[in-house]
């Protein structure tokens, strides 16, 4: 059968998994372990802190990393080598991590001429992220000795 029009090819997820693992290893000196990717389904998972970047060009969508609050604090402290974090350091740190990942993944997706937006950071207990309508969202959980998080990628080709 013909693939569903605008369906997301899951091979698009691999550059984001590679970029995420690379970012955490080089910027935070943390080995993270991706778990099985799956399609995002209701009920949507909830988070405390999310970094989101929009993607545009010959494909449109977004990438987000979402963390439980304690794990987000642990990761940003590790990245900054800090004992304590101010609110600005926390949002800047999460934004920087997702920005590095989007930029690194972009180099593997050159056929889409992607542009990345500035990161947005959402903070709020038990918030949900809604995906782009008409485009499936792939969810990849990651775990490490320093905490866990979820990556969500939605990419719709033109």
Rosetta silent file (secondary structure, phi, psi, omega in degrees, C-alpha in Angstrom):
SEQUENCE: XXXXXXXXXXXXXXXXXXXXXXXXXXXXXXXXXXXXXXXXXXXXXXXXXXXXXXXXXXXXXXXXXXXXXXXXXXXXXXXXXXXXXXXXXXXXXXXXXXXXXXXXXXXXXXXXXXXXXXXXXXXXXXXXXXXXXXXXXXXXXXXXXXXXXXXXXXXXXX
SCORE:     score description
SCORE:     0.000 S_00000001
   1 L     0.000  150.054  178.933    0.000    0.000    0.000 S_00000001
   2 L   -68.566  141.929  178.749    1.063    3.590   -0.632 S_00000001
   3 L   -64.505  146.493  178.538    2.378    5.374    2.466 S_00000001
   4 L   -58.055  133.119 -179.514   -0.084    7.743    4.069 S_00000001
   5 L   -59.964  137.529 -178.702    0.462   11.239    2.682 S_00000001
   6 L    65.136   13.625  177.423    2.474   13.421    5.086 S_00000001
   7 L   -69.599  147.931  179.973    3.166   10.374    7.268 S_00000001
   8 L   -84.056  127.443  174.618    6.316   10.650    9.275 S_00000001
   9 L   -81.018  119.953 -174.923    9.059    8.272    8.215 S_00000001
  10 L   -64.795  -14.044  176.767   10.491    7.020   11.518 S_00000001
  11 L   -64.273  -20.330  176.329   13.995    7.049   10.033 S_00000001
  12 H   -63.594  -21.999 -175.673   13.814   10.842   10.623 S_00000001
  13 H   -73.491  -29.369 -174.776   14.025   10.112   14.328 S_00000001
  14 H   -57.721  -44.406  177.143   17.537    8.630   14.167 S_00000001
  15 H   -58.913  -32.671  179.501   19.383   11.941   13.642 S_00000001
  16 H   -73.278  -37.125  176.436   17.600   13.325   16.711 S_00000001
  17 H   -65.526  -45.439  179.285   18.520   10.278   18.826 S_00000001
  18 H   -61.451  -46.407 -178.347   22.166   10.514   17.675 S_00000001
  19 H   -64.115  -37.407 -179.794   22.269   14.289   18.302 S_00000001
  20 H   -67.396  -48.036  179.151   20.718   13.883   21.771 S_00000001
  21 H   -60.227  -42.619 -179.974   23.155   11.162   22.838 S_00000001
  22 H   -64.522  -44.839 -179.890   26.084   13.190   21.481 S_00000001
  23 H   -60.489  -47.799 -177.914   24.984   16.419   23.219 S_00000001
  24 H   -65.668  -35.540  179.408   24.586   14.748   26.616 S_00000001
  25 H   -69.559  -45.903 -175.262   27.950   12.981   26.274 S_00000001
  26 H   -81.660  -40.492 -175.143   29.937   16.057   25.199 S_00000001
  27 H   -86.672  -28.879 -174.926   28.161   18.884   27.069 S_00000001
  28 H  -118.854   -7.168 -175.425   27.165   17.069   30.271 S_00000001
  29 L    54.879   42.889 -179.750   29.514   14.052   30.341 S_00000001
  30 L  -124.417  129.602  172.634   26.418   11.860   30.806 S_00000001
  31 L   -86.686  121.664  177.987   25.729    8.596   28.982 S_00000001
  32 L  -111.522  155.408 -175.792   22.044    8.411   28.146 S_00000001
  33 E  -124.237  113.085  177.793   20.186    5.378   26.879 S_00000001
  34 E   -71.712  142.560  174.928   17.369    5.729   24.340 S_00000001
  35 L  -103.178 -174.704 -174.567   14.435    3.403   24.828 S_00000001
  36 L   -63.615  123.163  175.030   11.986    2.135   22.200 S_00000001
  37 L   -65.503  148.116  177.273   10.465    4.961   20.089 S_00000001
  38 E  -147.043  165.079  175.912    6.677    4.983   19.932 S_00000001
  39 E   -78.284  136.458  178.713    3.842    7.035   18.513 S_00000001
  40 L   -70.561  127.962 -178.255    2.470    9.628   20.930 S_00000001
  41 L  -132.781  159.590  174.874   -1.035    8.607   21.988 S_00000001
  42 L   -70.396  149.603   -8.883   -3.696    9.795   24.401 S_00000001
  43 L   -73.607  141.366 -178.755   -3.532   10.237   27.287 S_00000001
  44 L   -68.556  144.491  175.095   -0.498   12.437   26.687 S_00000001
  45 L   -65.686  156.763  178.476    2.337   12.232   29.194 S_00000001
  46 L  -114.024  154.788 -174.559    2.768   15.219   31.516 S_00000001
  47 E  -138.974  171.399  175.724    5.988   17.041   32.384 S_00000001
  48 E  -104.496  -37.634 -177.349    7.423   19.738   34.642 S_00000001
  49 E  -141.007  129.443  178.843    9.905   21.425   32.276 S_00000001
  50 E  -132.683  139.062  170.023   10.063   21.265   28.457 S_00000001
  51 E  -108.654  129.218 -174.965   12.373   22.832   25.901 S_00000001
  52 E  -129.060  137.592  175.160   10.790   23.167   22.443 S_00000001
  53 E  -131.305  132.150  176.046   12.237   24.239   19.088 S_00000001
  54 E   -82.654  147.551  178.597   10.262   24.687   15.873 S_00000001
  55 E  -121.028  134.627  177.836   11.624   23.320   12.595 S_00000001
  56 E  -140.838  166.477 -176.553   10.784   24.817    9.206 S_00000001
  57 L   135.099 -135.679  178.088   11.952   24.479    5.610 S_00000001
  58 L   -79.997    3.315  170.748   11.116   21.596    3.270 S_00000001
  59 E  -145.731  151.027  179.172    9.710   19.871    6.360 S_00000001
  60 E  -129.157  148.785  176.915    7.903   21.406    9.315 S_00000001
  61 E   164.291 -148.415 -178.865    7.527   20.362   12.903 S_00000001
  62 E  -158.019  162.410  170.061    9.240   20.527   16.242 S_00000001
  63 E  -127.800  139.718  175.128   11.537   18.785   18.662 S_00000001
  64 E  -139.273  150.129  170.708   11.068   18.930   22.403 S_00000001
  65 E  -119.340  130.462 -177.532   12.798   17.537   25.454 S_00000001
  66 E  -127.389  135.968 -171.196   10.646   17.200   28.554 S_00000001
  67 E  -129.964  148.767  160.941   11.871   16.502   32.065 S_00000001
  68 L   -66.192  148.306 -174.796   10.663   15.852   35.584 S_00000001
  69 H   -54.886  -47.716 -178.022   11.792   18.926   37.573 S_00000001
  70 H   -59.153  -41.716 -178.571   14.405   17.108   39.690 S_00000001
  71 H   -70.213  -38.127  177.192   16.021   15.545   36.630 S_00000001
  72 H   -60.184  -44.961  178.803   16.066   18.850   34.720 S_00000001
  73 H   -59.972  -46.389 -179.772   17.857   20.467   37.678 S_00000001
  74 H   -59.169  -45.430 -177.981   20.383   17.598   37.806 S_00000001
  75 H   -66.074  -44.363 -177.708   21.146   17.823   34.081 S_00000001
  76 H   -68.818  -40.276  175.768   21.530   21.626   34.003 S_00000001
  77 H   -58.168  -42.754 -179.914   23.704   21.631   37.148 S_00000001
  78 H   -63.666  -42.685 -179.387   25.905   19.003   35.481 S_00000001
  79 H   -64.401  -41.600 -176.365   26.132   21.054   32.283 S_00000001
  80 H   -89.062   -9.294 -175.241   27.030   24.262   34.138 S_00000001
  81 L    63.337   37.145 -174.088   29.159   22.617   36.832 S_00000001
  82 L  -109.712  151.075  175.131   26.993   24.439   39.384 S_00000001
  83 L   -85.285  -37.988 -179.083   25.880   23.527   42.905 S_00000001
  84 L  -128.601  157.206  178.486   22.752   25.721   42.771 S_00000001
  85 L  -127.732  138.573  168.591   20.686   27.140   39.916 S_00000001
  86 L   -85.663  166.796 -179.942   18.768   30.352   39.546 S_00000001
  87 H   -58.534  -41.483 -179.464   15.531   30.349   37.523 S_00000001
  88 H   -65.009  -39.670  179.509   17.228   31.993   34.542 S_00000001
  89 H   -63.076  -37.757 -179.603   20.050   29.438   34.551 S_00000001
  90 H   -64.123  -52.772 -178.475   17.492   26.645   34.533 S_00000001
  91 H   -65.595  -41.094  178.701   15.506   27.964   31.554 S_00000001
  92 H   -62.998  -40.763 -178.590   18.666   28.991   29.678 S_00000001
  93 H   -64.494  -46.556  179.330   20.240   25.575   30.299 S_00000001
  94 H   -65.407  -41.957  177.417   17.232   23.584   29.046 S_00000001
  95 H   -60.901  -40.941 -179.205   16.909   25.932   26.044 S_00000001
  96 H   -66.514  -41.929  179.315   20.594   25.516   25.239 S_00000001
  97 H   -60.038  -49.419 -177.661   20.426   21.705   25.398 S_00000001
  98 H   -68.118  -32.073  177.173   17.464   21.510   22.985 S_00000001
  99 H   -64.712  -45.086  179.499   19.098   24.133   20.721 S_00000001
 100 H   -62.380  -43.859 -178.793   22.335   22.105   20.460 S_00000001
 101 H   -63.458  -46.784  179.960   20.376   18.918   19.704 S_00000001
 102 H   -61.518  -43.042  179.196   18.260   20.580   16.983 S_00000001
 103 H   -63.438  -40.564  178.965   21.375   22.118   15.417 S_00000001
 104 H   -69.411  -40.272 -179.679   23.233   18.797   15.459 S_00000001
 105 H   -66.387  -35.125 -177.846   20.287   16.840   14.041 S_00000001
 106 H   -56.108  -35.339 -178.194   19.869   19.426   11.271 S_00000001
 107 L   -66.247  -21.976  177.648   23.253   18.428    9.787 S_00000001
 108 L   -91.339   -6.979 -174.966   21.896   14.900    9.142 S_00000001
 109 L  -119.034   38.441 -173.461   18.682   16.213    7.559 S_00000001
 110 H   -60.049  -27.534 -178.087   20.186   18.487    4.895 S_00000001
 111 H   -64.471  -14.957 -179.422   17.675   17.379    2.247 S_00000001
 112 H   -98.197   -0.895 -179.322   14.991   19.329    4.136 S_00000001
 113 L    45.993   49.732 -173.971   16.857   22.686    4.292 S_00000001
 114 L   -72.236  140.906  167.352   15.716   23.018    7.900 S_00000001
 115 E  -112.724  145.250  178.470   15.750   26.255    9.835 S_00000001
 116 E  -114.349  141.810  179.760   15.423   26.106   13.592 S_00000001
 117 L   -82.246  176.172  171.444   13.600   28.638   15.733 S_00000001
 118 L   -71.512  147.975 -179.634   14.770   30.005   19.055 S_00000001
 119 L   -71.305  147.044  170.243   14.025   27.601   21.892 S_00000001
 120 E  -113.861  141.607  177.600   11.004   28.075   24.128 S_00000001
 121 E  -118.911  126.348 -178.942   11.048   26.689   27.642 S_00000001
 122 E  -109.393  125.744  178.854    7.785   25.743   29.326 S_00000001
 123 E  -122.344  128.008  178.891    7.740   25.353   33.102 S_00000001
 124 E   170.098  127.716 -178.881    4.684   24.118   34.924 S_00000001
 125 E   -55.712  130.799  172.102    3.819   21.015   36.888 S_00000001
 126 E    60.327   36.396  174.543    2.046   18.373   34.817 S_00000001
 127 E   -81.057  159.834  176.298    1.848   20.303   31.529 S_00000001
 128 L  -120.376  154.605  175.717    1.264   18.490   28.232 S_00000001
 129 L  -110.138  126.326  177.189    2.641   19.233   24.781 S_00000001
 130 L   -92.506  134.468  179.231    0.215   19.055   21.880 S_00000001
 131 L   -79.131  170.749  176.742    1.689   17.910   18.579 S_00000001
 132 L   -67.339  131.821 -177.806    1.177   19.509   15.192 S_00000001
 133 L   -67.181  143.635  179.196   -2.211   18.461   13.851 S_00000001
 134 L    78.714    5.336  179.837   -2.096   16.028   10.958 S_00000001
 135 L  -135.597  124.303 -179.291    1.439   14.957   11.794 S_00000001
 136 L   -66.976  151.567  176.324    2.327   12.068   14.084 S_00000001
 137 L  -111.943  129.489  176.686    4.670   12.688   16.995 S_00000001
 138 E   -95.894  131.075 -179.072    7.357   10.132   17.817 S_00000001
 139 E  -110.044  128.721  176.459    8.207    9.815   21.516 S_00000001
 140 E  -125.840  110.335  174.619   11.614    8.528   22.639 S_00000001
 141 E   -75.679  144.612  174.715   12.218    8.040   26.372 S_00000001
 142 E  -125.799  146.257  175.557   15.825    8.370   27.571 S_00000001
 143 E  -132.933  157.231  177.677   17.306    7.215   30.863 S_00000001
 144 E  -158.813  175.691  175.920   20.645    7.746   32.598 S_00000001
 145 L   -69.934  -14.673 -176.627   22.262    7.588   36.020 S_00000001
 146 L  -104.117   -1.454  179.902   21.444   11.314   36.380 S_00000001
 147 E   141.919 -175.244 -178.277   17.763   11.195   35.482 S_00000001
 148 E  -133.192  164.826  175.950   15.337   10.624   32.656 S_00000001
 149 E  -163.035  170.511  179.688   13.529   12.635   30.013 S_00000001
 150 E  -121.891  134.303  171.116   11.376   12.263   26.920 S_00000001
 151 E  -103.833  134.619  173.713   12.192   13.532   23.426 S_00000001
 152 E  -121.570  131.262  178.851    9.271   14.223   21.091 S_00000001
 153 E  -128.589  129.682  174.096    9.795   14.810   17.379 S_00000001
 154 E  -128.626  121.232 -177.909    7.122   15.746   14.869 S_00000001
 155 E  -140.587  118.008 -179.019    8.261   16.356   11.308 S_00000001
 156 E  -112.312  122.944  179.633    5.929   16.682    8.327 S_00000001
 157 E   -84.649  152.963 -179.594    7.476   16.803    4.869 S_00000001
 158 L   -76.620    0.000    0.000    6.010   18.992    2.155 S_00000001
